[in-house]
Tab-separated table of C-alpha atoms in Angstrom:
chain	number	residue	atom	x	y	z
A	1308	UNK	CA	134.928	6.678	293.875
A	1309	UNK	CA	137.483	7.891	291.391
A	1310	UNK	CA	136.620	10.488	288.700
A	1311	UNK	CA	138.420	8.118	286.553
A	1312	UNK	CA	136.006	4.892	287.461
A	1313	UNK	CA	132.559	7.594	287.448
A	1314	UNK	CA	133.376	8.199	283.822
A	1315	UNK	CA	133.425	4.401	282.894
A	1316	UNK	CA	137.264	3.981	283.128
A	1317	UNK	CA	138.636	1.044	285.178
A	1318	UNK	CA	141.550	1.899	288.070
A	1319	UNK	CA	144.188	1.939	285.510
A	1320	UNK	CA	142.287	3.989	282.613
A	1321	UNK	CA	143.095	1.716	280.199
A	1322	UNK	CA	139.068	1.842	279.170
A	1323	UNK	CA	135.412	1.188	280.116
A	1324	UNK	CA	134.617	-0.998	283.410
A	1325	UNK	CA	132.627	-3.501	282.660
A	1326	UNK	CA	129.868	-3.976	285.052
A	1327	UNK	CA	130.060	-7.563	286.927
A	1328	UNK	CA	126.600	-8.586	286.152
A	1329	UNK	CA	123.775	-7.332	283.994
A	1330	UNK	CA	122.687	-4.877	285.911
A	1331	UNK	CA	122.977	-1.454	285.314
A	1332	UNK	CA	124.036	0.680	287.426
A	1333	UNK	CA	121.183	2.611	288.156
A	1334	UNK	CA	119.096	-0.571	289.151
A	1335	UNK	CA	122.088	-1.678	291.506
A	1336	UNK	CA	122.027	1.859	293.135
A	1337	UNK	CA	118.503	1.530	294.151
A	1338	UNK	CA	118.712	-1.911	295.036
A	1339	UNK	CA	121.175	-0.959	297.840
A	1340	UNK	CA	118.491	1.566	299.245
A	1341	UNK	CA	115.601	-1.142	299.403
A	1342	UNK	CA	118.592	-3.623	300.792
A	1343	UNK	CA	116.405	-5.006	303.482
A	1344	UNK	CA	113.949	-6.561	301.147
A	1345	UNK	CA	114.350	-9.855	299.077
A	1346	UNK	CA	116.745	-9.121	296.206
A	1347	UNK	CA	114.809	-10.203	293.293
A	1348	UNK	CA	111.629	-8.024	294.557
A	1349	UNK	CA	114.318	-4.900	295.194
A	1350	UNK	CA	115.249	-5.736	291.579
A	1351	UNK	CA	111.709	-5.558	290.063
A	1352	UNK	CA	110.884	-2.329	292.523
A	1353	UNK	CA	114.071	-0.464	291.585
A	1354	UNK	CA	113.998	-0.932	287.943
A	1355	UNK	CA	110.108	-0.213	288.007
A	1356	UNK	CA	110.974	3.274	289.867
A	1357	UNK	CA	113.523	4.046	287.326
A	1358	UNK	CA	111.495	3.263	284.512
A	1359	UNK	CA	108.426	5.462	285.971
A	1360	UNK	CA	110.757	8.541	286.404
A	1361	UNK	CA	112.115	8.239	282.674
A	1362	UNK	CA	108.739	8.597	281.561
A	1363	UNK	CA	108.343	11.676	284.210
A	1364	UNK	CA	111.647	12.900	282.637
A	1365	UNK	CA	110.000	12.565	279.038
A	1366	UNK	CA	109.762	16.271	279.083
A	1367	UNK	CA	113.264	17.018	280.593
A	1368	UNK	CA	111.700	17.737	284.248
A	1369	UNK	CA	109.762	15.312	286.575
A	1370	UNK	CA	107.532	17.597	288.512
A	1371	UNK	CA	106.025	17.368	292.198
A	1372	UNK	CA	103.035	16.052	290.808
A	1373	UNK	CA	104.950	13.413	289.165
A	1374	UNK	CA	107.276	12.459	291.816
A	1375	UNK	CA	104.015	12.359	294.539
A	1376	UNK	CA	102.659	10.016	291.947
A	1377	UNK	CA	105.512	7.766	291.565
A	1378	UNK	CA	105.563	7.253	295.614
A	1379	UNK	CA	102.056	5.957	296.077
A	1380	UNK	CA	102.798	3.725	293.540
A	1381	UNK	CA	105.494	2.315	295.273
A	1382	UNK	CA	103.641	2.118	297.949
A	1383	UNK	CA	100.263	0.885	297.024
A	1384	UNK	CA	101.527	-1.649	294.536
A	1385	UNK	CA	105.821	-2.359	295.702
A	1386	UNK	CA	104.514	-1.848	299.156
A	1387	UNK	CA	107.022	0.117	300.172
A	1388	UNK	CA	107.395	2.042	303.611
A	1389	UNK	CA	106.145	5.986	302.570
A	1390	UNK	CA	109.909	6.961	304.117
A	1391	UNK	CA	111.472	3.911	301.670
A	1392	UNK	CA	109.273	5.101	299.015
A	1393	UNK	CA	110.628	8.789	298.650
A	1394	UNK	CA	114.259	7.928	299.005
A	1395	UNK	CA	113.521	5.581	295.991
A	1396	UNK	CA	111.886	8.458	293.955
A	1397	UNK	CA	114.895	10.559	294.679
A	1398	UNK	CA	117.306	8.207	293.695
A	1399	UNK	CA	115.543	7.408	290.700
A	1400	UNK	CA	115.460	11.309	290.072
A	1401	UNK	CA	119.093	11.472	290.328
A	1402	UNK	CA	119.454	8.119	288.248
A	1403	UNK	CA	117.552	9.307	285.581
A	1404	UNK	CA	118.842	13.031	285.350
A	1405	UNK	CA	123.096	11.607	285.313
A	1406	UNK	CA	122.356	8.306	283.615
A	1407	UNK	CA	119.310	8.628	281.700
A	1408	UNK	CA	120.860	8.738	277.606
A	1409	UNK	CA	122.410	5.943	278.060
A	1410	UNK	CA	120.877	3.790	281.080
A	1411	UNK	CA	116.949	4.100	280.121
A	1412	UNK	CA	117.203	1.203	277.490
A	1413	UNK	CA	119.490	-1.180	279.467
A	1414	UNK	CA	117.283	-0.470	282.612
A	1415	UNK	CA	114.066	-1.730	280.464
A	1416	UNK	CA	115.743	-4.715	279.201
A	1417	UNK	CA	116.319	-5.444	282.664
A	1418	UNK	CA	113.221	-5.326	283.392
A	1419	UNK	CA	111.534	-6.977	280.427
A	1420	UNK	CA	114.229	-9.849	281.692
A	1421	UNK	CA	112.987	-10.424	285.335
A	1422	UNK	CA	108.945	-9.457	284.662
A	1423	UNK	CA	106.140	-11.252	283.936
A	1424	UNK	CA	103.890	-10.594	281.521
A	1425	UNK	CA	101.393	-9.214	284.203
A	1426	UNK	CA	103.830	-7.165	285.868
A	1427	UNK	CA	104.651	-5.830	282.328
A	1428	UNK	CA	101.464	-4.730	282.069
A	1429	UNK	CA	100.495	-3.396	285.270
A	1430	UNK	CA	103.513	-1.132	284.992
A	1431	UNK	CA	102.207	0.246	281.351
A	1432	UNK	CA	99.387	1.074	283.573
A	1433	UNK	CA	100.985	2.931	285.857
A	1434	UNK	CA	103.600	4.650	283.417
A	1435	UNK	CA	100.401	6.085	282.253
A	1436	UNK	CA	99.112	7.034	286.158
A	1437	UNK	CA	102.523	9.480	286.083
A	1438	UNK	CA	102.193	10.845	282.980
A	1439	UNK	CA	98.884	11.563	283.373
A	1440	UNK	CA	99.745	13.141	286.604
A	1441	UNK	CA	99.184	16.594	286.318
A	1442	UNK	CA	95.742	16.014	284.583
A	1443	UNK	CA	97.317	15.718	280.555
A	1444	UNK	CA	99.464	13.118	278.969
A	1445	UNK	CA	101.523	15.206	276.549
A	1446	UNK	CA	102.513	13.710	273.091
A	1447	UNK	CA	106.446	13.604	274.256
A	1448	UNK	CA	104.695	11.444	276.996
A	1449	UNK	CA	103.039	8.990	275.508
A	1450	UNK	CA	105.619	8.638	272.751
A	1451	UNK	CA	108.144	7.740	275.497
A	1452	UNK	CA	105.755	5.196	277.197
A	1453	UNK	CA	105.179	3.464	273.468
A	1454	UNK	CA	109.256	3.340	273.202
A	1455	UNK	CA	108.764	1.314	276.767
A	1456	UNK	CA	106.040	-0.627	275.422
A	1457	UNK	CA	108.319	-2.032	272.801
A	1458	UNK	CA	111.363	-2.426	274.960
A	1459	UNK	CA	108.887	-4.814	277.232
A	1460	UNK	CA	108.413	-6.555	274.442
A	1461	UNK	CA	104.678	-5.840	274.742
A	1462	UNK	CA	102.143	-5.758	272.068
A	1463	UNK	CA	100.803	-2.527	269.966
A	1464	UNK	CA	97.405	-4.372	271.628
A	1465	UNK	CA	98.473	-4.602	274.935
A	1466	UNK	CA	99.658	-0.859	274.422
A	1467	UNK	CA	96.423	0.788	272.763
A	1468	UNK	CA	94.096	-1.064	275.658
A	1469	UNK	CA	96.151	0.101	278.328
A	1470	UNK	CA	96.295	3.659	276.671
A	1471	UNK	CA	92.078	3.841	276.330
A	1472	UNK	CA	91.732	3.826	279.440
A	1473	UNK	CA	93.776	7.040	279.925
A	1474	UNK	CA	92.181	8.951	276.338
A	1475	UNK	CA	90.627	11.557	278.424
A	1476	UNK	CA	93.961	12.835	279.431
A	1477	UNK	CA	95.799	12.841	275.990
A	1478	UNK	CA	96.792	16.263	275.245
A	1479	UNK	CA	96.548	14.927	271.588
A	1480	UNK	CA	92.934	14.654	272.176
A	1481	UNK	CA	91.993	17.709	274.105
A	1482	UNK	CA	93.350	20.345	271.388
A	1483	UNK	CA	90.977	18.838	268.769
A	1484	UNK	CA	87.562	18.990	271.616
């Protein structure tokens, strides 16, 4: 690849590629690591990794703890292999540490796009198993997983349920105990 097309500049220069499809680029990177299973589930796994690790990156560095976390996910829930499962953490590390300004909303749209309303929610759920991680849920945390929350189009209900269950772990909560 061409430093010219890495920075968003077609062959010629001339300005910005546009990207064939609606993907980003991030999801489409992923998607080539999962490549043996059905596209549309690759789709839904790789943007679902992506958008776990920006909320793991809400504080600028997604820890061991977080990264552990993010791989049984994939595997208990995307049923991934635990080998398939790391290389998708890493890439999503990578993803989100290059691309992350600019890709984290388009990523979520993408997502919000090809979910359902379950799947929505069951990743809320688990957005809140990584941040919660390393035993506290700190306020840049949980503001980044209510910025998701919106993006998916969910509802402040659907949000405030899904964040009672995790209220022991809200670092908002613990200094006032």
């Amino acid at each position: 690849m061409s430093i010219l097309k890495f920075l968003g500049f077609g062959e010629a220069g001339g300005g910005p590629a546009v990207p064939p499809s609606a993907e980003t680029e991030s999801v489409r990177a992923i998607v080539r690591a999962l490549d043996r299973l059905e596209p549309e589930r690759a789709r839904l796994l790789a943007a679902s990794a992506y958008i776990l690790g920006r909320v793991a990156r809400a504080d600028l560095e997604i820890s061991g703890t977080e990264a552990g976390e993010i791989e049984r996910i994939l595997v208990e829930q995307g049923g991934l292999t635990p080998e398939q499962a790391i290389l998708v953490v890493q890439m999503a590390r990578t993803q989100n540490t290059l691309f992350g300004g600019t890709e984290n909303y388009l990523v979520t749209r993408e997502f919000n796009r090809i979910a359902s309303h379950d799947q929505k929610l069951a990743l809320l759920q688990c957005l809140f198993s990584v941040s919660a991680a390393d035993e506290s849920i700190s306020v840049v945390e949980d503001n980044e997983i209510r910025r998701i929350a919106s993006e998916l189009r969910l509802t402040h209900g659907d949000f405030i349920k899904s964040r009672s269950a995790w209220r022991d772990h809200l670092a908002v909560l613990k200094k006032q105990r």
